[in-house]
mmCIF file of C-alpha atoms in Angstrom:
data_model
loop_
_atom_site.group_PDB
_atom_site.id
_atom_site.type_symbol
_atom_site.label_atom_id
_atom_site.label_comp_id
_atom_site.label_asym_id
_atom_site.label_seq_id
_atom_site.Cartn_x
_atom_site.Cartn_y
_atom_site.Cartn_z
ATOM 1 C CA VAL A 1 3.313 30.011 -1.002
ATOM 2 C CA VAL A 2 6.807 28.708 -0.275
ATOM 3 C CA ASN A 3 7.472 25.802 2.051
ATOM 4 C CA TRP A 4 10.811 24.408 3.255
ATOM 5 C CA ASN A 5 11.143 21.205 5.238
ATOM 6 C CA HIS A 6 14.435 19.954 6.677
ATOM 7 C CA VAL A 7 14.707 16.532 8.339
ATOM 8 C CA THR A 8 17.733 15.237 10.234
ATOM 9 C CA SER A 9 17.488 11.578 11.214
ATOM 10 C CA TYR A 10 19.705 9.648 13.631
ATOM 11 C CA ALA A 11 18.631 6.001 13.785
ATOM 12 C CA ASN A 12 20.203 2.571 14.145
ATOM 13 C CA LEU A 13 17.827 1.276 11.482
ATOM 14 C CA THR A 14 18.919 3.689 8.742
ATOM 15 C CA GLY A 15 22.043 5.479 9.938
ATOM 16 C CA ASP A 16 22.417 9.261 10.033
ATOM 17 C CA HIS A 17 20.876 11.186 7.131
ATOM 18 C CA HIS A 18 19.205 14.477 6.326
ATOM 19 C CA THR A 19 16.799 15.690 3.681
ATOM 20 C CA ASP A 20 15.758 19.077 2.315
ATOM 21 C CA ASN A 21 12.432 19.651 0.590
ATOM 22 C CA LEU A 22 11.785 23.118 -0.833
ATOM 23 C CA ALA A 23 8.515 23.782 -2.639
ATOM 24 C CA ALA A 24 6.678 26.765 -4.074
ATOM 25 C CA TYR A 25 3.077 26.440 -5.161
ATOM 26 C CA ILE A 26 0.211 28.542 -6.418
ATOM 27 C CA GLN A 27 -3.509 27.829 -6.751
ATOM 28 C CA TYR A 28 -6.236 29.592 -8.714
ATOM 29 C CA ASP A 29 -9.938 29.204 -7.914
ATOM 30 C CA HIS A 30 -12.646 30.691 -10.117
ATOM 31 C CA ARG A 31 -16.426 30.436 -10.086
ATOM 32 C CA ILE A 32 -17.367 30.391 -13.781
ATOM 33 C CA ALA A 33 -21.114 30.405 -13.134
ATOM 34 C CA ASP A 34 -23.483 30.064 -10.208
ATOM 35 C CA ARG A 35 -23.127 26.293 -10.189
ATOM 36 C CA LEU A 36 -19.757 25.792 -11.888
ATOM 37 C CA SER A 37 -16.342 26.332 -10.312
ATOM 38 C CA LEU A 38 -12.770 25.688 -11.466
ATOM 39 C CA SER A 39 -9.593 25.106 -9.476
ATOM 40 C CA ALA A 40 -6.038 24.810 -10.830
ATOM 41 C CA GLY A 41 -2.614 24.757 -9.246
ATOM 42 C CA MET A 42 1.086 24.179 -9.814
ATOM 43 C CA ARG A 43 3.852 23.119 -7.455
ATOM 44 C CA LEU A 44 7.602 23.451 -8.025
ATOM 45 C CA GLU A 45 9.492 20.996 -5.869
ATOM 46 C CA TYR A 46 13.160 20.542 -5.017
ATOM 47 C CA TYR A 47 14.332 17.580 -2.971
ATOM 48 C CA ARG A 48 17.757 16.481 -1.749
ATOM 49 C CA MET A 49 18.801 13.570 0.423
ATOM 50 C CA ASP A 50 22.220 14.012 2.070
ATOM 51 C CA THR A 51 24.668 15.616 -0.372
ATOM 52 C CA CYS A 52 24.549 13.368 -3.406
ATOM 53 C CA TYR A 53 20.879 12.760 -4.118
ATOM 54 C CA ALA A 54 19.215 15.318 -6.401
ATOM 55 C CA GLU A 55 15.987 13.369 -6.852
ATOM 56 C CA ALA A 56 14.050 15.705 -9.152
ATOM 57 C CA ASN A 57 16.581 16.438 -11.896
ATOM 58 C CA ILE A 58 15.034 17.207 -15.303
ATOM 59 C CA GLN A 59 16.894 18.118 -18.481
ATOM 60 C CA LEU A 60 16.212 21.555 -20.000
ATOM 61 C CA GLY A 61 18.521 21.786 -22.984
ATOM 62 C CA ASN A 62 22.043 21.674 -21.603
ATOM 63 C CA TRP A 63 20.922 22.616 -18.119
ATOM 64 C CA LEU A 64 20.100 20.041 -15.469
ATOM 65 C CA CYS A 65 17.303 21.655 -13.460
ATOM 66 C CA PRO A 66 16.822 20.200 -9.940
ATOM 67 C CA VAL A 67 13.175 21.340 -9.738
ATOM 68 C CA ARG A 68 10.147 19.224 -10.608
ATOM 69 C CA PRO A 69 6.889 20.942 -11.722
ATOM 70 C CA VAL A 70 3.626 19.247 -10.698
ATOM 71 C CA PHE A 71 0.198 20.323 -11.994
ATOM 72 C CA ARG A 72 -3.366 19.729 -10.894
ATOM 73 C CA ALA A 73 -6.836 20.920 -11.942
ATOM 74 C CA GLY A 74 -10.418 20.261 -10.884
ATOM 75 C CA LEU A 75 -13.964 21.100 -11.918
ATOM 76 C CA ASN A 76 -17.151 21.014 -9.809
ATOM 77 C CA TRP A 77 -20.612 21.440 -11.360
ATOM 78 C CA GLU A 78 -23.934 21.375 -9.549
ATOM 79 C CA ILE A 79 -25.947 19.930 -12.429
ATOM 80 C CA TYR A 80 -29.003 19.032 -10.358
ATOM 81 C CA LYS A 81 -30.511 20.064 -7.027
ATOM 82 C CA ALA A 82 -28.028 18.817 -4.411
ATOM 83 C CA GLY A 83 -26.273 16.820 -7.137
ATOM 84 C CA PHE A 84 -22.622 17.559 -7.942
ATOM 85 C CA LEU A 85 -20.530 16.351 -10.872
ATOM 86 C CA ARG A 86 -16.783 16.625 -10.421
ATOM 87 C CA ALA A 87 -13.718 15.925 -12.489
ATOM 88 C CA SER A 88 -10.068 16.229 -11.562
ATOM 89 C CA PHE A 89 -6.601 15.602 -12.904
ATOM 90 C CA GLY A 90 -3.407 15.738 -10.911
ATOM 91 C CA GLN A 91 0.221 14.809 -11.304
ATOM 92 C CA GLY A 92 2.117 13.148 -8.512
ATOM 93 C CA TYR A 93 5.779 12.898 -7.581
ATOM 94 C CA ARG A 94 7.134 11.071 -4.540
ATOM 95 C CA ASN A 95 10.720 10.799 -3.473
ATOM 96 C CA PRO A 96 11.898 7.641 -1.702
ATOM 97 C CA THR A 97 12.022 8.038 2.046
ATOM 98 C CA ILE A 98 15.080 7.559 4.230
ATOM 99 C CA THR A 99 13.624 4.226 5.376
ATOM 100 C CA GLU A 100 13.028 2.982 1.817
ATOM 101 C CA THR A 101 16.581 3.913 0.825
ATOM 102 C CA PHE A 102 18.676 3.009 3.863
ATOM 103 C CA ALA A 103 16.731 0.694 6.220
ATOM 104 C CA ARG A 104 18.686 -2.388 7.326
ATOM 105 C CA LYS A 105 17.391 -4.740 10.017
ATOM 106 C CA ASP A 106 16.957 -8.424 10.804
ATOM 107 C CA ILE A 107 13.556 -9.372 12.211
ATOM 108 C CA GLY A 108 13.317 -12.987 13.309
ATOM 109 C CA GLY A 109 15.549 -14.264 10.503
ATOM 110 C CA VAL A 110 13.877 -12.127 7.816
ATOM 111 C CA GLY A 111 15.759 -8.989 6.872
ATOM 112 C CA VAL A 112 15.047 -5.535 5.514
ATOM 113 C CA TYR A 113 17.706 -4.544 2.971
ATOM 114 C CA PRO A 114 18.525 -1.008 1.779
ATOM 115 C CA ASN A 115 18.486 0.065 -1.859
ATOM 116 C CA HIS A 116 20.585 3.160 -2.495
ATOM 117 C CA ASN A 117 19.535 3.191 -6.150
ATOM 118 C CA VAL A 118 15.770 3.378 -5.678
ATOM 119 C CA LEU A 119 14.337 6.168 -7.849
ATOM 120 C CA PRO A 120 11.477 8.612 -7.213
ATOM 121 C CA GLU A 121 8.075 7.532 -8.441
ATOM 122 C CA SER A 122 5.905 9.775 -10.601
ATOM 123 C CA GLY A 123 2.518 9.562 -12.229
ATOM 124 C CA PHE A 124 -0.906 11.091 -12.606
ATOM 125 C CA ASN A 125 -4.440 10.512 -11.422
ATOM 126 C CA ALA A 126 -7.727 11.317 -13.155
ATOM 127 C CA GLU A 127 -11.152 11.009 -11.568
ATOM 128 C CA ILE A 128 -14.735 11.709 -12.502
ATOM 129 C CA GLY A 129 -17.511 11.363 -9.987
ATOM 130 C CA TYR A 130 -21.025 12.292 -9.000
ATOM 131 C CA LYS A 131 -22.327 13.026 -5.489
ATOM 132 C CA GLN A 132 -26.023 13.249 -4.653
ATOM 133 C CA LEU A 133 -27.469 14.384 -1.339
ATOM 134 C CA TYR A 134 -30.700 12.699 -0.271
ATOM 135 C CA LYS A 135 -33.348 12.909 2.430
ATOM 136 C CA PHE A 136 -36.329 10.590 2.934
ATOM 137 C CA GLY A 137 -38.163 11.318 6.153
ATOM 138 C CA PRO A 138 -35.769 10.561 9.030
ATOM 139 C CA VAL A 139 -33.112 9.248 6.615
ATOM 140 C CA SER A 140 -30.550 11.692 5.210
ATOM 141 C CA GLY A 141 -27.111 11.398 3.678
ATOM 142 C CA SER A 142 -25.248 11.288 0.402
ATOM 143 C CA ILE A 143 -24.285 8.748 -2.230
ATOM 144 C CA ASP A 144 -21.084 9.062 -4.239
ATOM 145 C CA VAL A 145 -20.024 7.227 -7.408
ATOM 146 C CA ALA A 146 -16.559 7.766 -8.858
ATOM 147 C CA GLY A 147 -14.323 6.292 -11.530
ATOM 148 C CA PHE A 148 -10.563 6.686 -11.216
ATOM 149 C CA TYR A 149 -7.523 6.066 -13.393
ATOM 150 C CA THR A 150 -3.912 6.237 -12.169
ATOM 151 C CA GLU A 151 -0.557 5.596 -13.816
ATOM 152 C CA TYR A 152 2.788 5.318 -12.068
ATOM 153 C CA HIS A 153 6.324 5.296 -13.432
ATOM 154 C CA ASN A 154 9.073 3.824 -11.247
ATOM 155 C CA MET A 155 6.448 2.882 -8.680
ATOM 156 C CA ILE A 156 8.093 1.906 -5.379
ATOM 157 C CA GLU A 157 7.180 -1.470 -3.895
ATOM 158 C CA TYR A 158 8.931 -3.949 -1.618
ATOM 159 C CA GLN A 159 10.217 -7.165 -3.097
ATOM 160 C CA PHE A 160 11.114 -10.365 -1.242
ATOM 161 C CA GLY A 161 14.176 -12.341 -2.256
ATOM 162 C CA LEU A 162 17.610 -13.677 -1.332
ATOM 163 C CA PHE A 163 20.273 -11.028 -0.725
ATOM 164 C CA ARG A 164 24.005 -10.752 -0.114
ATOM 165 C CA ASN A 165 24.597 -9.391 3.371
ATOM 166 C CA SER A 166 27.814 -7.751 2.195
ATOM 167 C CA ASP A 167 26.478 -5.364 -0.462
ATOM 168 C CA TYR A 168 22.677 -5.962 -0.264
ATOM 169 C CA SER A 169 22.432 -7.050 -3.905
ATOM 170 C CA MET A 170 19.918 -9.727 -4.874
ATOM 171 C CA ILE A 171 20.921 -13.361 -5.341
ATOM 172 C CA ASN A 172 19.574 -14.399 -8.727
ATOM 173 C CA SER A 173 21.382 -17.571 -9.788
ATOM 174 C CA ILE A 174 23.297 -20.607 -8.588
ATOM 175 C CA ASP A 175 26.485 -18.839 -9.714
ATOM 176 C CA ASP A 176 25.633 -16.001 -7.299
ATOM 177 C CA VAL A 177 25.269 -18.513 -4.462
ATOM 178 C CA ILE A 178 28.582 -20.205 -5.316
ATOM 179 C CA ALA A 179 30.366 -16.853 -5.583
ATOM 180 C CA GLU A 180 29.034 -15.743 -2.199
ATOM 181 C CA ALA A 181 29.976 -19.097 -0.644
ATOM 182 C CA GLU A 182 33.532 -18.657 -1.962
ATOM 183 C CA THR A 183 33.600 -15.155 -0.453
ATOM 184 C CA ILE A 184 32.512 -16.547 2.911
ATOM 185 C CA VAL A 185 35.207 -19.254 2.844
ATOM 186 C CA GLU A 186 37.903 -16.747 1.894
ATOM 187 C CA GLU A 187 36.844 -14.338 4.629
ATOM 188 C CA ILE A 188 36.948 -17.085 7.243
ATOM 189 C CA LYS A 189 40.442 -18.139 6.047
ATOM 190 C CA THR A 190 41.866 -14.629 6.161
ATOM 191 C CA THR A 191 40.100 -13.066 9.157
ATOM 192 C CA LYS A 192 39.054 -16.175 11.110
ATOM 193 C CA SER A 193 35.603 -14.591 11.388
ATOM 194 C CA LEU A 194 32.496 -13.816 9.382
ATOM 195 C CA SER A 195 31.915 -10.069 9.623
ATOM 196 C CA GLY A 196 29.497 -9.155 6.859
ATOM 197 C CA ALA A 197 29.326 -11.879 4.225
ATOM 198 C CA GLY A 198 26.534 -14.375 3.895
ATOM 199 C CA ILE A 199 23.113 -14.837 2.323
ATOM 200 C CA GLY A 200 19.849 -13.711 3.853
ATOM 201 C CA ILE A 201 16.177 -13.670 2.989
ATOM 202 C CA GLY A 202 14.190 -10.491 3.226
ATOM 203 C CA ALA A 203 12.604 -7.529 1.480
ATOM 204 C CA GLN A 204 13.960 -4.524 -0.356
ATOM 205 C CA PHE A 205 12.215 -1.488 -1.827
ATOM 206 C CA VAL A 206 12.527 -1.469 -5.627
ATOM 207 C CA ASN A 207 11.015 0.355 -8.603
ATOM 208 C CA VAL A 208 8.257 -1.222 -10.701
ATOM 209 C CA SER A 209 8.778 0.266 -14.145
ATOM 210 C CA HIS A 210 5.171 1.032 -15.117
ATOM 211 C CA ALA A 211 1.902 0.487 -13.248
ATOM 212 C CA ARG A 212 -1.715 1.254 -14.115
ATOM 213 C CA ILE A 213 -4.527 1.231 -11.550
ATOM 214 C CA TYR A 214 -8.132 2.009 -12.412
ATOM 215 C CA GLY A 215 -11.562 1.191 -11.060
ATOM 216 C CA VAL A 216 -14.861 2.358 -9.585
ATOM 217 C CA GLU A 217 -15.830 3.351 -6.069
ATOM 218 C CA VAL A 218 -19.387 3.569 -4.721
ATOM 219 C CA SER A 219 -20.184 4.794 -1.214
ATOM 220 C CA THR A 220 -22.943 6.247 0.887
ATOM 221 C CA VAL A 221 -22.839 8.040 4.236
ATOM 222 C CA GLY A 222 -25.927 8.868 6.212
ATOM 223 C CA LYS A 223 -27.978 8.830 9.379
ATOM 224 C CA VAL A 224 -31.440 7.891 10.616
ATOM 225 C CA ASP A 225 -32.850 10.243 13.250
ATOM 226 C CA ILE A 226 -35.474 8.025 14.889
ATOM 227 C CA ASN A 227 -36.206 10.416 17.760
ATOM 228 C CA ASN A 228 -34.374 12.741 20.131
ATOM 229 C CA ASN A 229 -32.899 9.850 22.096
ATOM 230 C CA MET A 230 -32.278 7.327 19.343
ATOM 231 C CA GLY A 231 -30.337 7.427 16.086
ATOM 232 C CA LEU A 232 -28.428 5.379 13.566
ATOM 233 C CA ARG A 233 -25.286 6.278 11.596
ATOM 234 C CA TYR A 234 -23.982 4.278 8.648
ATOM 235 C CA THR A 235 -21.191 4.211 6.067
ATOM 236 C CA ILE A 236 -21.247 1.718 3.185
ATOM 237 C CA GLY A 237 -18.559 1.507 0.510
ATOM 238 C CA TYR A 238 -17.475 -0.780 -2.311
ATOM 239 C CA THR A 239 -14.365 -0.475 -4.485
ATOM 240 C CA PHE A 240 -13.477 -2.382 -7.645
ATOM 241 C CA THR A 241 -9.835 -2.058 -8.735
ATOM 242 C CA GLU A 242 -7.785 -3.277 -11.691
ATOM 243 C CA PRO A 243 -4.114 -3.009 -10.557
ATOM 244 C CA GLU A 244 -2.116 -3.763 -13.725
ATOM 245 C CA ASP A 245 1.602 -4.185 -14.261
ATOM 246 C CA VAL A 246 1.902 -2.635 -17.727
ATOM 247 C CA ASP A 247 5.284 -4.238 -18.408
ATOM 248 C CA ASN A 248 4.139 -7.705 -17.350
ATOM 249 C CA ALA A 249 4.061 -9.246 -20.850
ATOM 250 C CA LYS A 250 7.618 -8.097 -21.555
ATOM 251 C CA ARG A 251 8.784 -9.431 -18.198
ATOM 252 C CA ILE A 252 7.114 -12.817 -18.773
ATOM 253 C CA GLU A 253 8.892 -13.203 -22.123
ATOM 254 C CA GLN A 254 12.194 -12.462 -20.418
ATOM 255 C CA GLU A 255 11.490 -14.970 -17.637
ATOM 256 C CA LYS A 256 10.809 -17.698 -20.207
ATOM 257 C CA THR A 257 14.494 -17.490 -21.159
ATOM 258 C CA TYR A 258 15.658 -18.273 -17.606
ATOM 259 C CA THR A 259 17.624 -21.523 -17.422
ATOM 260 C CA ASP A 260 19.070 -21.194 -13.924
ATOM 261 C CA PRO A 261 16.638 -22.701 -11.359
ATOM 262 C CA LEU A 262 17.478 -19.936 -8.869
ATOM 263 C CA GLN A 263 16.761 -17.055 -11.217
ATOM 264 C CA MET A 264 14.012 -15.148 -9.475
ATOM 265 C CA LYS A 265 10.801 -14.476 -11.310
ATOM 266 C CA ASN A 266 9.041 -11.280 -10.367
ATOM 267 C CA LYS A 267 5.883 -12.719 -8.833
ATOM 268 C CA SER A 268 3.981 -15.881 -8.000
ATOM 269 C CA ASN A 269 2.021 -16.148 -11.261
ATOM 270 C CA ASP A 270 1.937 -14.864 -14.841
ATOM 271 C CA SER A 271 -1.108 -12.620 -14.380
ATOM 272 C CA LYS A 272 -1.048 -8.966 -15.389
ATOM 273 C CA TYR A 273 -1.672 -7.782 -11.833
ATOM 274 C CA LEU A 274 0.582 -5.979 -9.391
ATOM 275 C CA LYS A 275 1.637 -7.814 -6.258
ATOM 276 C CA TYR A 276 -0.273 -7.622 -2.976
ATOM 277 C CA ARG A 277 -3.435 -6.148 -4.504
ATOM 278 C CA ASN A 278 -7.013 -7.343 -4.656
ATOM 279 C CA LYS A 279 -9.926 -6.509 -6.941
ATOM 280 C CA HIS A 280 -12.874 -6.184 -4.601
ATOM 281 C CA SER A 281 -13.264 -4.571 -1.209
ATOM 282 C CA PHE A 282 -16.406 -3.810 0.738
ATOM 283 C CA LYS A 283 -16.774 -2.075 4.083
ATOM 284 C CA THR A 284 -19.781 -1.134 6.201
ATOM 285 C CA THR A 285 -19.858 0.721 9.518
ATOM 286 C CA ILE A 286 -23.089 0.953 11.511
ATOM 287 C CA ASP A 287 -23.508 2.769 14.833
ATOM 288 C CA TYR A 288 -26.685 2.754 16.929
ATOM 289 C CA ASN A 289 -27.084 5.310 19.721
ATOM 290 C CA TYR A 290 -29.697 5.326 22.480
ATOM 291 C CA LYS A 291 -29.232 7.949 25.176
ATOM 292 C CA TRP A 292 -26.026 6.943 26.977
ATOM 293 C CA LEU A 293 -25.550 3.604 25.154
ATOM 294 C CA SER A 294 -23.812 3.110 21.817
ATOM 295 C CA LEU A 295 -23.526 -0.117 19.801
ATOM 296 C CA GLY A 296 -21.516 -0.480 16.622
ATOM 297 C CA VAL A 297 -20.355 -3.032 14.091
ATOM 298 C CA ASN A 298 -17.807 -3.017 11.254
ATOM 299 C CA LEU A 299 -18.302 -5.428 8.350
ATOM 300 C CA SER A 300 -15.503 -5.903 5.844
ATOM 301 C CA TYR A 301 -14.821 -8.098 2.833
ATOM 302 C CA ARG A 302 -11.648 -8.265 0.734
ATOM 303 C CA SER A 303 -11.166 -10.585 -2.220
ATOM 304 C CA LYS A 304 -8.078 -12.774 -2.748
ATOM 305 C CA ILE A 305 -4.595 -11.320 -3.209
ATOM 306 C CA LEU A 306 -3.859 -11.424 -6.937
ATOM 307 C CA ALA A 307 -0.095 -12.086 -6.761
ATOM 308 C CA VAL A 308 2.781 -12.219 -4.278
ATOM 309 C CA ASP A 309 6.554 -12.521 -4.520
ATOM 310 C CA TYR A 310 7.948 -15.558 -6.345
ATOM 311 C CA ILE A 311 10.360 -16.475 -3.574
ATOM 312 C CA LEU A 312 7.422 -16.984 -1.203
ATOM 313 C CA VAL A 313 4.935 -18.802 -3.439
ATOM 314 C CA ASP A 314 4.866 -20.174 -6.999
ATOM 315 C CA GLU A 315 1.285 -20.641 -8.202
ATOM 316 C CA ARG A 316 2.226 -21.967 -11.658
ATOM 317 C CA GLU A 317 1.194 -25.506 -12.516
ATOM 318 C CA LYS A 318 4.110 -27.913 -13.001
ATOM 319 C CA ALA A 319 4.607 -31.626 -13.496
ATOM 320 C CA ALA A 320 7.024 -31.961 -10.571
ATOM 321 C CA PRO A 321 8.543 -29.717 -7.898
ATOM 322 C CA ASP A 322 11.590 -27.716 -8.993
ATOM 323 C CA LEU A 323 14.654 -26.572 -7.068
ATOM 324 C CA MET A 324 12.957 -23.397 -5.848
ATOM 325 C CA ASP A 325 10.090 -25.426 -4.369
ATOM 326 C CA TYR A 326 12.561 -27.388 -2.259
ATOM 327 C CA ALA A 327 14.441 -24.202 -1.402
ATOM 328 C CA ARG A 328 11.197 -22.608 -0.146
ATOM 329 C CA GLN A 329 10.499 -25.594 2.087
ATOM 330 C CA PHE A 330 14.031 -25.399 3.480
ATOM 331 C CA ILE A 331 13.880 -21.639 4.069
ATOM 332 C CA MET A 332 10.246 -21.241 5.157
ATOM 333 C CA GLY A 333 9.735 -24.583 6.867
ATOM 334 C CA TYR A 334 7.655 -27.717 6.285
ATOM 335 C CA GLU A 335 5.526 -29.265 8.995
ATOM 336 C CA GLY A 336 2.535 -31.573 9.174
ATOM 337 C CA GLY A 337 2.419 -32.069 5.412
ATOM 338 C CA GLU A 338 2.034 -28.338 4.770
ATOM 339 C CA ASP A 339 4.447 -25.596 3.761
ATOM 340 C CA LEU A 340 4.028 -21.886 3.052
ATOM 341 C CA HIS A 341 2.972 -22.578 -0.547
ATOM 342 C CA SER A 342 0.189 -25.012 0.323
ATOM 343 C CA TYR A 343 -1.008 -22.847 3.222
ATOM 344 C CA TRP A 344 -1.238 -19.770 0.983
ATOM 345 C CA MET A 345 -3.009 -21.643 -1.815
ATOM 346 C CA ASN A 346 -5.616 -22.941 0.663
ATOM 347 C CA HIS A 347 -6.133 -19.684 2.551
ATOM 348 C CA ASN A 348 -5.748 -16.966 -0.097
ATOM 349 C CA THR A 349 -9.468 -16.597 -0.623
ATOM 350 C CA GLY A 350 -11.928 -13.806 -0.072
ATOM 351 C CA VAL A 351 -12.194 -12.997 3.627
ATOM 352 C CA PHE A 352 -15.114 -11.549 5.588
ATOM 353 C CA THR A 353 -14.454 -9.983 9.002
ATOM 354 C CA MET A 354 -16.622 -8.383 11.650
ATOM 355 C CA ASP A 355 -15.762 -6.093 14.570
ATOM 356 C CA PHE A 356 -18.140 -5.240 17.403
ATOM 357 C CA ARG A 357 -18.042 -2.364 19.888
ATOM 358 C CA CYS A 358 -20.170 -1.167 22.778
ATOM 359 C CA ALA A 359 -19.797 2.072 24.720
ATOM 360 C CA ALA A 360 -21.578 3.379 27.807
ATOM 361 C CA LYS A 361 -21.195 7.046 28.675
ATOM 362 C CA PHE A 362 -21.994 7.514 32.373
ATOM 363 C CA ASN A 363 -21.430 11.265 32.355
ATOM 364 C CA GLU A 364 -19.431 13.879 30.486
ATOM 365 C CA HIS A 365 -16.232 12.750 32.218
ATOM 366 C CA MET A 366 -16.450 8.934 32.174
ATOM 367 C CA GLU A 367 -17.024 6.394 29.408
ATOM 368 C CA MET A 368 -16.594 2.613 29.295
ATOM 369 C CA GLN A 369 -15.857 0.829 25.998
ATOM 370 C CA PHE A 370 -15.878 -2.867 25.110
ATOM 371 C CA ILE A 371 -14.491 -3.906 21.707
ATOM 372 C CA VAL A 372 -14.204 -7.262 19.955
ATOM 373 C CA ASN A 373 -11.982 -7.239 16.877
ATOM 374 C CA ASN A 374 -12.328 -10.098 14.381
ATOM 375 C CA LEU A 375 -15.481 -11.312 16.100
ATOM 376 C CA LEU A 376 -15.795 -14.408 13.860
ATOM 377 C CA ASN A 377 -12.127 -15.304 14.484
ATOM 378 C CA ALA A 378 -11.405 -15.507 10.744
ATOM 379 C CA GLU A 379 -7.984 -16.901 9.837
ATOM 380 C CA TYR A 380 -6.495 -14.787 7.054
ATOM 381 C CA SER A 381 -3.467 -12.855 5.865
ATOM 382 C CA PHE A 382 -2.856 -10.254 3.174
ATOM 383 C CA ARG A 383 0.674 -11.477 2.489
ATOM 384 C CA PRO A 384 2.486 -14.758 3.239
ATOM 385 C CA MET A 385 4.035 -15.075 6.708
ATOM 386 C CA ALA A 386 1.884 -12.243 8.085
ATOM 387 C CA LEU A 387 -1.122 -13.820 9.810
ATOM 388 C CA ALA A 388 -3.754 -11.286 10.815
ATOM 389 C CA PRO A 389 -4.620 -11.036 14.532
ATOM 390 C CA PRO A 390 -7.227 -13.527 15.824
ATOM 391 C CA ARG A 391 -10.283 -12.541 17.854
ATOM 392 C CA THR A 392 -9.210 -9.847 20.300
ATOM 393 C CA PHE A 393 -11.089 -8.385 23.278
ATOM 394 C CA VAL A 394 -10.455 -4.841 24.487
ATOM 395 C CA CYS A 395 -11.987 -3.174 27.522
ATOM 396 C CA ARG A 396 -11.250 0.496 28.062
ATOM 397 C CA LEU A 397 -12.234 3.140 30.577
ATOM 398 C CA ASN A 398 -11.904 6.771 29.489
ATOM 399 C CA ILE A 399 -11.841 9.462 32.167
ATOM 400 C CA THR A 400 -11.645 13.117 31.183
ATOM 401 C CA LEU A 401 -10.793 15.620 33.876
#
């Protein structure tokens, strides 16, 4: 199978750009025995952004081949009655999007900065799991247990920091600040205006050199058929994840050599974990149906965020505040004895949320829904400066003609 995808984008956020993605792929499926089946495939992918980005170049001798091969394989074995063991391995390759490469926008004083040098990310994923169907009287469903392991190279993530508005490079020292200030003064002297120079705070998509993510996922999906008019549906899932930055130790050693108080560390602590990840997540969805009435609830728990960007929060213990602590208060604000750092340290804990919904179906054409999101009105955020919505009420009438 051959697939070609051409995108032409005209946007104020990114400018005018176009991409071409040409791919050819094959897949082979074979049933080895009555209960054992094998699947394998390969994809050859070519990608180009505008005229000067050949994202998938690989060296074959003296020839630079602009095609990236990607392989995958899977095995499924019914080892027990209604019990299935599976294993899979797959490579992945993702090119940076137009937004990740070219987006430039100011949002309430916080900017999004482009990175024309962001590289494609690649990696692989391996998984082994077991799924068992079950039925006990009116209860039926399935339970699934899986272990997964993923590695990424040049993983793309956003990074907060201080940036030059002129060329979108990161400010990483007092010398950088002085140099940019001199540029601003010179521009004002010569042009009597300030067209593009200056320093801003914001986020930019960058490559993390090497990341490793592994863990276990357990879930069950099922139903309880009480009678013809009454039933229950449920989904319960738990995921444990270890999101490691493989190059963290090397980066920490480098950061120990920093002498300039404005040199930006990578993240808010010295842990081995990737930014904006958590270890534990749990989610349950329960729906009860009785004739025309439906009641449902979502229960969710997510553990604390393991690390964030250094410019937002510094979780390291220190004898006295440093220059960056004062800079954060100046940039982010300080009010009522609390700043962004203290707020995050007090509120970055495990959070439990609950949503409730009720629906009444009057006939096949009309249904009324009432929804309460964040029923307990929990105050939480999954990154600094991004407070999650408080308790929200929604009433909706659906009419189908």
